[in-house]
Amino acid sequence: MMGSVTLPKVTFQPYVEELLEKSYLNEKAISQVGDEVCKQRWNSLLTALSYPPAYTVLRVNTLHHSKEDTKQQLSQALYQQFSVKQRLPAEVSDHPCLDDTLIITSGSLPGTNEVPVSPCSKQVIVDQQCGLAVLRGADIFAPGVLAALPDMVKGDKVSVYVDVNGSCRRGLTKPFEGEKVFLGNGDVVLGRRELFVTTCVPRGVAVRMTEPICDCPSLNGVLTDRLFLQNLPSIVVGHVVSPAVGSRVLDMCAAPGGKTTHLATLMKDQGVVIALDKSTNKIRKVEENAKRLGLSCIHAYSYDSTKACSRDMKMLMHDADVNAPPYPPGTFDCVLLDAPCSGLGQRPQISNQLQLSC
């Protein structure tokens, strides 16, 4: 059995890391705690960014379901899930302040009290996006698999590694010698032939994780009409806005719809919630989430929010859709803008490709 699995520190472009480090190790910080302590905290921060959070936050669709009943069903689903992995089930608890929020506490994380996991001989290499999802509890879906040995077939036990630098060639048949990080073991659902030697695009679960290094829950397909996976600060935003029933509300940067659907739920699906985003595909995701949660007061449009307010009467004349943008000043009771950011605080991360702009 191997000992504690340690994830590497998140990496940045060298010039980006230099800028971030200089900002963190500023004169004021050094004068207060000293240069050595500042450097230790900086390295601890980079390491922490590689690890998934110890808590998973879920918002309950309280418009159609009670929190207590949902909590009970979620606990049962997680009990079954963790029993298969022979791990203690994750704990589901109420958030102490938010009446529509549940917290799942992970059983263990790398470097804490996790059950040791030994790599096996057969390896599967996955891309970074897939690797991050695995750290958050997901199984491996076919599009995320980069490489597997020629003799890998359904039922095999394999060790899963994430390609750190994006250097693994898709379909590689030899052992990958580049930088990689061990994520745990799993059972093969789709063999190499189904993944790479086929005329059809492979879909579905390729490897079902049975011994992940992190005990984060897998929530794919779990109570999808009852729960919305959402970061705690995003849930807090909805309660801060606290729109009244029957309000007209604008979400200026809405995709994928977490805060949009929360606002509509708080309004008891009465009134109008306008969701804007530049991307048509992202707007489709907002509409899908609204439909999944049984919300009808959301109207989503692909539109540049910076041009959503207009005094031009010609632009304000809508032939078909009275809710379509643009809008005259004073149209809305509440406006929510969660503008795009660097995503620097998202966890886990392995290699951050953040660029500097002039």
CSV table of C-alpha atoms in Angstrom, one decimal:
chain,number,residue,atom,x,y,z
A,1,MET,CA,0.0,0.0,0.0
A,2,MET,CA,1.2,3.5,-0.8
A,3,GLY,CA,1.3,6.2,1.8
A,4,SER,CA,-0.4,9.6,1.6
A,5,VAL,CA,-1.0,10.9,-2.0
A,6,THR,CA,0.4,14.4,-2.4
A,7,LEU,CA,-0.8,16.6,-5.2
A,8,PRO,CA,1.7,19.0,-6.7
A,9,LYS,CA,1.4,22.8,-6.4
A,10,VAL,CA,-0.6,24.5,-9.1
A,11,THR,CA,1.6,25.9,-11.9
A,12,PHE,CA,1.2,29.2,-13.7
A,13,GLN,CA,3.0,30.7,-16.7
A,14,PRO,CA,6.3,31.9,-15.2
A,15,TYR,CA,5.7,35.6,-15.7
A,16,VAL,CA,2.2,35.2,-14.2
A,17,GLU,CA,3.5,33.4,-11.1
A,18,GLU,CA,6.2,36.1,-10.7
A,19,LEU,CA,3.6,38.8,-10.8
A,20,LEU,CA,1.3,37.0,-8.3
A,21,GLU,CA,4.1,36.2,-6.0
A,22,LYS,CA,5.4,39.9,-6.0
A,23,SER,CA,1.8,41.0,-5.2
A,24,TYR,CA,1.5,38.5,-2.4
A,25,LEU,CA,4.9,39.1,-0.9
A,26,ASN,CA,4.4,42.8,-0.7
A,27,GLU,CA,6.3,45.2,1.7
A,28,LYS,CA,3.4,45.6,4.1
A,29,ALA,CA,2.9,41.8,4.5
A,30,ILE,CA,6.6,41.2,5.0
A,31,SER,CA,6.9,44.0,7.5
A,32,GLN,CA,4.1,42.4,9.6
A,33,VAL,CA,5.0,38.7,9.6
A,34,GLY,CA,8.5,38.5,8.0
A,35,ASP,CA,9.7,37.3,4.6
A,36,GLU,CA,10.0,33.6,5.6
A,37,VAL,CA,6.4,33.3,6.9
A,38,CYS,CA,5.1,35.1,3.8
A,39,LYS,CA,6.9,32.6,1.5
A,40,GLN,CA,5.5,29.7,3.5
A,41,ARG,CA,2.0,31.0,3.2
A,42,TRP,CA,2.5,31.7,-0.5
A,43,ASN,CA,3.6,28.1,-1.1
A,44,SER,CA,0.8,26.8,1.0
A,45,LEU,CA,-1.7,28.8,-1.1
A,46,LEU,CA,-0.4,27.3,-4.3
A,47,THR,CA,-0.7,23.8,-2.8
A,48,ALA,CA,-4.2,24.4,-1.5
A,49,LEU,CA,-5.4,25.4,-5.0
A,50,SER,CA,-4.5,21.9,-6.2
A,51,TYR,CA,-6.9,20.2,-3.8
A,52,PRO,CA,-10.7,20.0,-4.0
A,53,PRO,CA,-12.7,21.7,-1.3
A,54,ALA,CA,-13.5,19.7,1.8
A,55,TYR,CA,-17.2,20.7,1.4
A,56,THR,CA,-19.6,20.4,-1.5
A,57,VAL,CA,-22.4,22.9,-1.5
A,58,LEU,CA,-25.9,22.2,-3.0
A,59,ARG,CA,-28.9,24.4,-3.4
A,60,VAL,CA,-32.3,22.8,-3.0
A,61,ASN,CA,-35.0,23.5,-5.5
A,62,THR,CA,-37.4,24.6,-2.7
A,63,LEU,CA,-40.1,25.7,-5.1
A,64,HIS,CA,-41.0,22.1,-5.8
A,65,HIS,CA,-39.3,20.0,-3.1
A,66,SER,CA,-38.8,20.2,0.7
A,67,LYS,CA,-35.2,20.5,2.0
A,68,GLU,CA,-35.7,17.7,4.6
A,69,ASP,CA,-37.0,15.2,2.1
A,70,THR,CA,-34.3,16.1,-0.4
A,71,LYS,CA,-31.6,15.8,2.3
A,72,GLN,CA,-32.9,12.3,3.2
A,73,GLN,CA,-32.8,11.1,-0.4
A,74,LEU,CA,-29.4,12.6,-1.0
A,75,SER,CA,-28.0,10.8,2.1
A,76,GLN,CA,-29.4,7.5,0.8
A,77,ALA,CA,-27.9,8.0,-2.6
A,78,LEU,CA,-24.5,8.9,-1.1
A,79,TYR,CA,-24.6,5.9,1.2
A,80,GLN,CA,-25.1,3.5,-1.7
A,81,GLN,CA,-22.4,5.3,-3.7
A,82,PHE,CA,-19.8,5.2,-0.9
A,83,SER,CA,-20.7,1.6,0.0
A,84,VAL,CA,-19.6,0.5,-3.5
A,85,LYS,CA,-16.2,2.2,-2.9
A,86,GLN,CA,-16.0,0.7,0.6
A,87,ARG,CA,-15.6,4.1,2.1
A,88,LEU,CA,-17.5,5.8,5.0
A,89,PRO,CA,-20.4,7.8,3.5
A,90,ALA,CA,-20.1,11.5,3.2
A,91,GLU,CA,-22.1,13.5,5.8
A,92,VAL,CA,-25.0,15.7,4.6
A,93,SER,CA,-25.9,18.7,6.8
A,94,ASP,CA,-28.0,21.8,6.7
A,95,HIS,CA,-26.2,25.1,6.2
A,96,PRO,CA,-26.5,27.0,9.6
A,97,CYS,CA,-27.8,30.2,8.0
A,98,LEU,CA,-29.2,29.5,4.5
A,99,ASP,CA,-32.5,27.7,4.6
A,100,ASP,CA,-32.2,26.3,1.0
A,101,THR,CA,-28.6,25.0,1.2
A,102,LEU,CA,-27.1,21.6,2.0
A,103,ILE,CA,-23.4,20.8,2.8
A,104,ILE,CA,-21.7,17.6,2.0
A,105,THR,CA,-18.5,17.0,4.0
A,106,SER,CA,-16.0,14.9,2.2
A,107,GLY,CA,-14.7,11.8,4.1
A,108,SER,CA,-11.1,12.4,3.3
A,109,LEU,CA,-8.7,14.4,1.1
A,110,PRO,CA,-5.1,13.7,0.1
A,111,GLY,CA,-2.6,14.4,2.8
A,112,THR,CA,-5.2,14.0,5.6
A,113,ASN,CA,-6.7,10.7,6.7
A,114,GLU,CA,-7.5,9.1,3.4
A,115,VAL,CA,-7.5,5.3,2.8
A,116,PRO,CA,-4.1,4.6,1.0
A,117,VAL,CA,-4.5,3.7,-2.6
A,118,SER,CA,-2.0,1.6,-4.5
A,119,PRO,CA,-1.5,2.1,-8.2
A,120,CYS,CA,-1.9,-0.9,-10.4
A,121,SER,CA,0.0,-1.9,-13.6
A,122,LYS,CA,-2.4,-0.7,-16.2
A,123,GLN,CA,-2.7,3.0,-16.7
A,124,VAL,CA,-5.2,5.4,-18.2
A,125,ILE,CA,-4.2,9.0,-19.0
A,126,VAL,CA,-6.9,11.7,-18.9
A,127,ASP,CA,-6.9,15.3,-19.8
A,128,GLN,CA,-6.9,18.1,-17.3
A,129,GLN,CA,-10.6,18.9,-17.4
A,130,CYS,CA,-11.4,15.3,-16.8
A,131,GLY,CA,-8.8,15.0,-14.1
A,132,LEU,CA,-10.2,18.0,-12.2
A,133,ALA,CA,-13.7,16.4,-12.4
A,134,VAL,CA,-12.3,13.2,-11.0
A,135,LEU,CA,-10.8,15.1,-8.0
A,136,ARG,CA,-14.3,16.4,-7.4
A,137,GLY,CA,-15.8,12.9,-7.4
A,138,ALA,CA,-16.7,12.3,-11.0
A,139,ASP,CA,-16.3,9.1,-13.0
A,140,ILE,CA,-14.3,9.2,-16.2
A,141,PHE,CA,-16.3,9.9,-19.3
A,142,ALA,CA,-15.1,8.8,-22.8
A,143,PRO,CA,-14.1,12.3,-24.2
A,144,GLY,CA,-11.7,12.8,-21.3
A,145,VAL,CA,-9.5,9.7,-22.0
A,146,LEU,CA,-6.3,10.5,-23.8
A,147,ALA,CA,-4.4,7.2,-23.7
A,148,ALA,CA,-4.6,3.6,-22.7
A,149,LEU,CA,-2.5,0.5,-23.3
A,150,PRO,CA,-3.6,-1.8,-26.2
A,151,ASP,CA,-4.7,-4.7,-24.0
A,152,MET,CA,-7.1,-2.6,-21.9
A,153,VAL,CA,-10.6,-4.3,-22.0
A,154,LYS,CA,-13.9,-3.9,-20.1
A,155,GLY,CA,-13.6,-5.1,-16.5
A,156,ASP,CA,-9.9,-4.3,-16.1
A,157,LYS,CA,-8.7,-2.5,-13.0
A,158,VAL,CA,-6.7,0.5,-14.0
A,159,SER,CA,-4.9,3.4,-12.4
A,160,VAL,CA,-5.9,6.8,-13.6
A,161,TYR,CA,-3.4,9.6,-14.1
A,162,VAL,CA,-3.9,13.2,-15.3
A,163,ASP,CA,-1.6,14.7,-17.9
A,164,VAL,CA,-0.2,17.8,-16.2
A,165,ASN,CA,1.3,19.7,-19.2
A,166,GLY,CA,-1.1,18.6,-22.0
A,167,SER,CA,1.7,16.7,-23.7
A,168,CYS,CA,0.0,13.3,-24.1
A,169,ARG,CA,-1.0,12.4,-27.6
A,170,ARG,CA,-4.6,11.2,-27.9
A,171,GLY,CA,-4.6,7.4,-28.7
A,172,LEU,CA,-1.1,6.8,-27.4
A,173,THR,CA,-0.4,3.0,-27.0
A,174,LYS,CA,2.9,3.2,-25.1
A,175,PRO,CA,3.2,4.1,-21.4
A,176,PHE,CA,3.1,7.9,-21.1
A,177,GLU,CA,6.4,9.2,-19.8
A,178,GLY,CA,5.4,12.8,-19.4
A,179,GLU,CA,4.5,14.6,-16.1
A,180,LYS,CA,1.4,13.0,-14.6
A,181,VAL,CA,-0.4,12.8,-11.3
A,182,PHE,CA,-2.1,9.7,-9.8
A,183,LEU,CA,-5.8,10.2,-9.2
A,184,GLY,CA,-6.9,6.7,-8.1
A,185,ASN,CA,-8.1,3.4,-9.5
A,186,GLY,CA,-11.2,2.4,-11.3
A,187,ASP,CA,-12.9,-0.3,-13.3
A,188,VAL,CA,-12.9,-0.1,-17.1
A,189,VAL,CA,-16.4,0.2,-18.7
A,190,LEU,CA,-15.3,1.0,-22.3
A,191,GLY,CA,-12.2,-0.9,-23.5
A,192,ARG,CA,-9.5,0.7,-25.7
A,193,ARG,CA,-11.2,-0.6,-28.9
A,194,GLU,CA,-14.5,1.2,-27.9
A,195,LEU,CA,-12.6,4.4,-27.1
A,196,PHE,CA,-10.2,4.7,-30.0
A,197,VAL,CA,-10.8,2.0,-32.7
A,198,THR,CA,-14.4,2.9,-33.7
A,199,THR,CA,-16.1,5.0,-36.3
A,200,CYS,CA,-18.6,6.3,-33.7
A,201,VAL,CA,-17.8,9.0,-31.2
A,202,PRO,CA,-17.5,7.2,-27.8
A,203,ARG,CA,-19.9,8.4,-25.2
A,204,GLY,CA,-20.7,7.6,-21.6
A,205,VAL,CA,-18.6,6.4,-18.6
A,206,ALA,CA,-15.3,4.9,-19.7
A,207,VAL,CA,-13.8,4.2,-16.3
A,208,ARG,CA,-15.9,4.0,-13.1
A,209,MET,CA,-13.8,5.2,-10.2
A,210,THR,CA,-13.7,2.7,-7.3
A,211,GLU,CA,-10.7,3.9,-5.4
A,212,PRO,CA,-10.3,7.7,-5.8
A,213,ILE,CA,-7.7,9.5,-3.8
A,214,CYS,CA,-10.4,12.0,-2.7
A,215,ASP,CA,-13.7,11.1,-1.2
A,216,CYS,CA,-15.7,13.8,-2.9
A,217,PRO,CA,-19.2,12.7,-3.9
A,218,SER,CA,-20.1,12.0,-7.5
A,219,LEU,CA,-23.3,14.0,-8.1
A,220,ASN,CA,-23.8,13.3,-11.8
A,221,GLY,CA,-27.4,12.4,-12.3
A,222,VAL,CA,-28.2,12.5,-8.6
A,223,LEU,CA,-31.6,14.2,-7.9
A,224,THR,CA,-31.2,16.6,-10.8
A,225,ASP,CA,-34.7,18.1,-10.4
A,226,ARG,CA,-34.1,18.8,-6.7
A,227,LEU,CA,-30.5,20.0,-6.4
A,228,PHE,CA,-28.2,22.5,-8.1
A,229,LEU,CA,-24.5,22.3,-7.5
A,230,GLN,CA,-23.4,25.8,-6.7
A,231,ASN,CA,-20.6,27.6,-4.9
A,232,LEU,CA,-21.6,29.1,-1.5
A,233,PRO,CA,-20.8,32.7,-2.4
A,234,SER,CA,-23.1,32.4,-5.5
A,235,ILE,CA,-25.9,31.2,-3.3
A,236,VAL,CA,-25.4,34.1,-0.9
A,237,VAL,CA,-25.7,36.5,-3.8
A,238,GLY,CA,-29.3,35.4,-4.4
A,239,HIS,CA,-30.2,35.9,-0.8
A,240,VAL,CA,-28.6,39.4,-0.8
A,241,VAL,CA,-30.7,40.4,-3.8
A,242,SER,CA,-33.7,38.8,-2.2
A,243,PRO,CA,-36.2,39.7,-5.0
A,244,ALA,CA,-39.8,40.0,-4.0
A,245,VAL,CA,-42.5,37.8,-5.5
A,246,GLY,CA,-43.6,39.3,-8.8
A,247,SER,CA,-40.5,41.3,-9.4
A,248,ARG,CA,-38.8,42.1,-12.7
A,249,VAL,CA,-35.2,41.1,-12.4
A,250,LEU,CA,-32.2,41.2,-14.8
A,251,ASP,CA,-29.2,38.9,-14.6
A,252,MET,CA,-26.7,40.5,-16.9
A,253,CYS,CA,-24.2,37.7,-17.1
A,254,ALA,CA,-26.4,34.6,-16.5
A,255,ALA,CA,-24.7,31.4,-17.7
A,256,PRO,CA,-24.9,28.7,-16.7
A,257,GLY,CA,-27.9,29.8,-14.7
A,258,GLY,CA,-27.2,29.0,-11.1
A,259,LYS,CA,-28.0,32.5,-9.8
A,260,THR,CA,-30.7,33.0,-12.4
A,261,THR,CA,-32.7,30.0,-11.3
A,262,HIS,CA,-32.1,30.9,-7.7
A,263,LEU,CA,-33.6,34.3,-8.1
A,264,ALA,CA,-36.6,32.7,-9.9
A,265,THR,CA,-37.0,30.2,-7.1
A,266,LEU,CA,-36.9,33.0,-4.4
A,267,MET,CA,-39.6,34.7,-6.4
A,268,LYS,CA,-41.7,31.5,-6.3
A,269,ASP,CA,-41.6,31.5,-10.1
A,270,GLN,CA,-43.8,34.6,-10.2
A,271,GLY,CA,-42.7,37.7,-12.1
A,272,VAL,CA,-40.0,37.9,-14.8
A,273,VAL,CA,-36.3,37.0,-14.7
A,274,ILE,CA,-34.4,38.1,-17.7
A,275,ALA,CA,-31.1,36.2,-18.3
A,276,LEU,CA,-28.6,37.6,-20.7
A,277,ASP,CA,-25.3,36.2,-22.0
A,278,LYS,CA,-23.3,36.8,-25.2
A,279,SER,CA,-23.0,33.1,-26.1
A,280,THR,CA,-25.9,31.3,-27.7
A,281,ASN,CA,-24.6,28.0,-26.4
A,282,LYS,CA,-24.4,29.3,-22.8
A,283,ILE,CA,-28.0,30.7,-23.1
A,284,ARG,CA,-29.1,27.2,-24.1
A,285,LYS,CA,-27.6,25.9,-20.8
A,286,VAL,CA,-29.5,28.5,-18.8
A,287,GLU,CA,-32.7,27.4,-20.6
A,288,GLU,CA,-31.9,23.7,-19.9
A,289,ASN,CA,-31.4,24.4,-16.2
A,290,ALA,CA,-34.6,26.4,-15.9
A,291,LYS,CA,-36.5,23.6,-17.5
A,292,ARG,CA,-34.8,20.9,-15.3
A,293,LEU,CA,-35.8,22.9,-12.2
A,294,GLY,CA,-39.4,23.5,-13.4
A,295,LEU,CA,-39.1,27.3,-13.7
A,296,SER,CA,-41.2,29.2,-16.3
A,297,CYS,CA,-40.6,32.8,-15.4
A,298,ILE,CA,-37.1,32.9,-16.9
A,299,HIS,CA,-36.6,34.5,-20.3
A,300,ALA,CA,-33.1,33.9,-21.7
A,301,TYR,CA,-31.5,35.9,-24.6
A,302,SER,CA,-28.1,35.9,-26.3
A,303,TYR,CA,-27.3,39.6,-26.0
A,304,ASP,CA,-24.4,41.9,-25.1
A,305,SER,CA,-25.4,43.2,-21.6
A,306,THR,CA,-23.4,46.4,-22.1
A,307,LYS,CA,-26.0,47.4,-24.7
A,308,ALA,CA,-29.0,46.2,-22.8
A,309,CYS,CA,-30.1,49.7,-21.7
A,310,SER,CA,-31.3,52.1,-24.4
A,311,ARG,CA,-33.3,55.3,-24.8
A,312,ASP,CA,-33.8,54.8,-28.6
A,313,MET,CA,-37.5,54.2,-29.2
A,314,LYS,CA,-36.8,52.5,-32.5
A,315,MET,CA,-34.7,49.9,-30.7
A,316,LEU,CA,-37.2,49.5,-28.0
A,317,MET,CA,-40.0,48.4,-30.4
A,318,HIS,CA,-40.3,44.6,-30.2
A,319,ASP,CA,-42.6,43.0,-32.8
A,320,ALA,CA,-42.9,39.6,-31.1
A,321,ASP,CA,-41.2,39.4,-27.7
A,322,VAL,CA,-42.0,42.1,-25.2
A,323,ASN,CA,-39.3,40.7,-22.8
A,324,ALA,CA,-36.5,40.9,-25.4
A,325,PRO,CA,-33.6,43.4,-25.0
A,326,PRO,CA,-32.8,46.2,-25.0
A,327,TYR,CA,-34.8,47.9,-22.2
A,328,PRO,CA,-35.5,51.5,-21.2
A,329,PRO,CA,-34.0,52.8,-18.0
A,330,GLY,CA,-35.9,51.8,-14.8
A,331,THR,CA,-37.3,48.6,-16.3
A,332,PHE,CA,-36.1,46.3,-13.5
A,333,ASP,CA,-36.6,46.1,-9.7
A,334,CYS,CA,-33.3,44.3,-9.3
A,335,VAL,CA,-30.2,43.9,-11.4
A,336,LEU,CA,-27.6,41.3,-10.8
A,337,LEU,CA,-24.2,41.5,-12.4
A,338,ASP,CA,-21.6,38.8,-11.6
A,339,ALA,CA,-19.0,39.9,-14.2
A,340,PRO,CA,-16.5,37.4,-15.7
A,341,CYS,CA,-13.3,37.1,-13.7
A,342,SER,CA,-10.0,35.2,-13.8
A,343,GLY,CA,-11.4,32.2,-11.9
A,344,LEU,CA,-8.2,32.2,-9.9
A,345,GLY,CA,-9.8,30.8,-6.8
A,346,GLN,CA,-11.5,27.8,-8.5
A,347,ARG,CA,-10.4,24.5,-6.9
A,348,PRO,CA,-8.9,22.2,-7.7
A,349,GLN,CA,-6.4,23.4,-10.3
A,350,ILE,CA,-3.4,21.6,-11.7
A,351,SER,CA,-2.0,23.9,-14.4
A,352,ASN,CA,-3.5,27.4,-14.7
A,353,GLN,CA,-3.0,29.0,-18.2
A,354,LEU,CA,-4.0,32.5,-17.1
A,355,GLN,CA,-2.5,35.2,-19.4
A,356,LEU,CA,-1.7,38.8,-18.7
A,357,SER,CA,-3.5,41.4,-20.8
A,358,CYS,CA,-2.2,45.0,-21.3
